[in-house]
Amino acid sequence: MSTTLTGAPVSPGRATGVVVTMPAPVPEPPEGTVAPAEAEAAVDRLAAATDAVRERLEALAGTATGTAAEVLTVTAAMAADPTLASDAQRRVRDEGRTPERAVWDAANALAAQLEPLGPPLSERARDVRDVRDRIVAELTGVRPPGVPSPGHPFVLLAEDLAPADTATLDPAVVVAIVTSGGGPTSHTAILARALGIPAVVAVTGALELAEGERVVVDGGAGTVVRDPSDAEVAAAERAVHVERTFDGQGRTSDGHRVELLANVADPAAAKAAVDAHAEGVGLFRTEFCFLGRDTEPPVAEQVEAYRGVLGAFAGKKVVVRTLDAGADKPLPFVTADDEPNPALGVRGLRTAAGHPEVLDRQLQAIAEAAAAEEADVWVMAPMVATTAEALGFVDACERHGLRRAGVMVEVPAAALRSRWIFAHARFGSIGTNDLVQYTMAADRMLGPLAALSTSWQPAVLELVRSTCEGAAQHARPVGVCGEAAADAVLAPVLVGLGVKSLSMTPRALADVAAVLSRVSFAHCRALAHLVLEEPDADAARAAVRRELADVLEELAL
């Protein structure tokens, strides 16, 4: 008799396989001491182990692309973090602790400082503990953290996954992910979507699953079926082999156009977007040429980096987001390291108040790259909250000849005051990850808050509608470039709310296009009205899945 566990659906698709559990974390090292005469040698061992871990992570980042490369770069930077290193060394020198015990305690102390700060910075606590385990493993000679290799495809079960582990998953081997923790916008969820691996997080009862038992995972419905029937297994196996392609033009069944674009983080990711027939780029993250540096990259270097993406999209739209520093992406040349709550601090466009020259040089580089290539370049600023900020950014872009200047809508204030903001901004792009966390006041890494941390929340969708209505008063287009855009079931709802374009991981394009092509624009509007009448996210999602049951069954979604 099959039983069904439920959780938060974060990466669509169905898969079946046997459960393999993530290995237990590196054990806590025992209390121990080193003699004063041996302290410097112990510090040297600690430094060597830290360097080895950082170099391995940097090597992995060098072979990855897009979001995975960005995640691995940030984790590698955490391994080199001077705060962690200096505290661990102090504990060896001043307290006589062994290197492994010193780094364990130093990392725990740093993680404890990060956790109360709220997302996205609180997410770095998971990275700190991951780096801690890797350094301790290097020092003690035990097996480092990592995904198991049983020699056959499997469903990976974990309490949660470190971003560095998720970024290196092989979709041909890990057919699905089930976790007891995490949330819909955690790094596990984001990377699973980018890799095309069905995933359900915050699953009640997940850790009761037995090693080797067969399950069926439905990442779209958020279910894990234990002891599935032969028919359920066969249906999941058929779904795995469903291959769809996108023809390069998003539209509803009655021809209403919806631009389907890709999120791109570097030139390598641009190739994946081109191969998936994306209509353009709805979010070009420019942080890749800033991260891991102590100084701002020169204009010429930025121009070359941007051209690597723009050159892949001749004649097509590329929306470039200016530097989104701060919070979980601190950069010493624009952000402070002592903010009490960086998630609500100086991040995104706000860094330009103290460092206008950094924004000015980036806009210069974008303008030069645009002039050298044939892409249709649009530019937008992150973390805009007021009309004055929008006007200031548009004016700054105009000075560089960048006529299509817009804003990210991630702050509820911007959504609520959109008709004033779009009197100046030429377009808008809704970043649903931040909009969800700021609207619901929910840490996206916490499993108990997974029900709150989803774009299906009617309150969040009300803000999407408000943004679109305000922009429509000035005939300004609004897109979505957050993770919500990759949800093929939510896509028609967003279109019904007034969204003109959806930008997502390239892997999601074909599924989103397939659903939209089977739903009329009038039906999209009816679905939008339906979700806004529901009391909560679960009810909203269930209502739409019922309405689209035949379409989802046909498409095996």
Phi, psi and omega in degrees: 000120182284150174232152185241127172263147181238151178205200180270121178286124185233338178217116190290165179120157178243144179206157176227147180179176178272150183281131170235127186270138175302134181303154177301147180296164177304131183294148177297128180291149180290160173298139180197162182228159172240148179291149180308324181291342182259001187298315183293324176295323178294321177297321178296320177298318179297316180296320180294319179295319179297317179298320180297317179296314180300317182296322178295317180294320177296323178295319177297318179298325181292337180261351181267171177226164172058223184299322180299316179296319180296317180297315181293325177296317179295319179294320177298320177296326177296324178296331180263007184299123183295332179297313179294313183296314184292323179293317179297317179295322178298319181294330176288310185289312188272330185248356177069024181279155175293156181303318182293323179287325181295315181288328177298310183290322179295318179294319179298321180294318180293318179298322180294331177286326184282323188302320181286353187282349180081162182290151003273352186293327180298337178294336180292341177300322178296320178296319181300315181291327176296313178298318177306310182297322181292320180291317178298318178298319179296321181287326188258349178080014178271170181296126180288166176302149178169163181283137180295159179230081183283352179093010179205160177298149184202166173265121183274126179248132179206161170293315171196168180242138172293142180307322181295327177287316181298321183295339183255011180292146176256112182301339179285341182253311177270101187276342178196161179233134175229126177230155176270344180241195180080175181219176185297339179244019175290167179296328176302314181294314183298315182289325177300317178297317181296328181272349182076028180260121176304137183211142173230128181243170180052045183276119177294125180084009184300320185286357174274350178297139184268144176303127176090353179282148181274137177224162171244125182252129175243101183288343177276323181270343180078038183234152173230114184264122176268147180049054184292155176286165178300324180294320180293320178295316181297320179296319179293321179293323176295321181297324181298326185268003176288122179242126179237151175233155179256131184275001175095007177216111180278136181196157174278177183296336179258017171090004178293124186283135173226113179294129177248109189244173182241148169273131186228136182245352180190173182300325179296319178292332177298323179296318178298323179293319178296317181296331179274003177067032175302144180286350181163199180241122179266346177208106173257104179282122184265005184295339187301332179265003177251329187294147177074019182237152175267344181229155180295135176294140180295160183304315183299321179292321177296316181303313181298319180295316182292324180297331179298332177267312183301325182294339180278351187231049178302129179078002181242159182288135171229116180265112183265124175266127177292169190310124178255067180274162180103174181055246183275002178233064180291139177229125189299337183272357176223345184237151176273158180254013184232024178289134180292332179214081186300332180298334177247025187250215183276097180217161180061225182299335182298334179294338181290340179296320180267339183224064182298335182292331179292314176297317182300316180291326178293317178297323175300316181294319179297317180296319180292320178294320179296321180292332182274346182239178185248012178288155175271098191269124171247151183230137178222153181255140177274156173061043174276132182237340186228163177297321180297321178296318179298314180297317180299320180291317179300317179298319180297320178294318179301322181297338179256010178078015179266102190277332182262086183248128182226192185224151167277139174251099181235345183253130181309326179302321180292322178294318183288333181250030188297328183292336175279319180296319183278002167292340181243311181291136183280340178198170178223154176223122185272119175269095190292332181300308179289323180299322178295311185293325180282331179284316187264354181052049186231127176290120186289352179270349186269118179304317180298342180256010184301326181295334178276327190273059180217146178290352176284353178301124179304327179297320178293317180293329173299321180289328174297313178300315180300318179298313182294321180294318179295320180291324182297333179296339179243013181057039178260134179281147177235133175243176173237128179237007175278182183298338179300330182295336182274356180274106186296334179281326180281336185308310180295332176295314180298319177297319178294335178279350177116004180288135184262337182214153179231128181239133193208177170298138184306330182296336184272348187303313185295320180294314180297316179298320182296317179294312181301323183291349180252007182231132178284163179296323178298322178293322176302316180294323178294321178294321178298316178297321182299312185292328181288346177267354181274152186282334184206178185295317181299316180294321180296313180297316181297321181296317180290320179297324176295315181296328183255020187306314182295319179296314182293324177293317179300320184269358181058045179248000000 
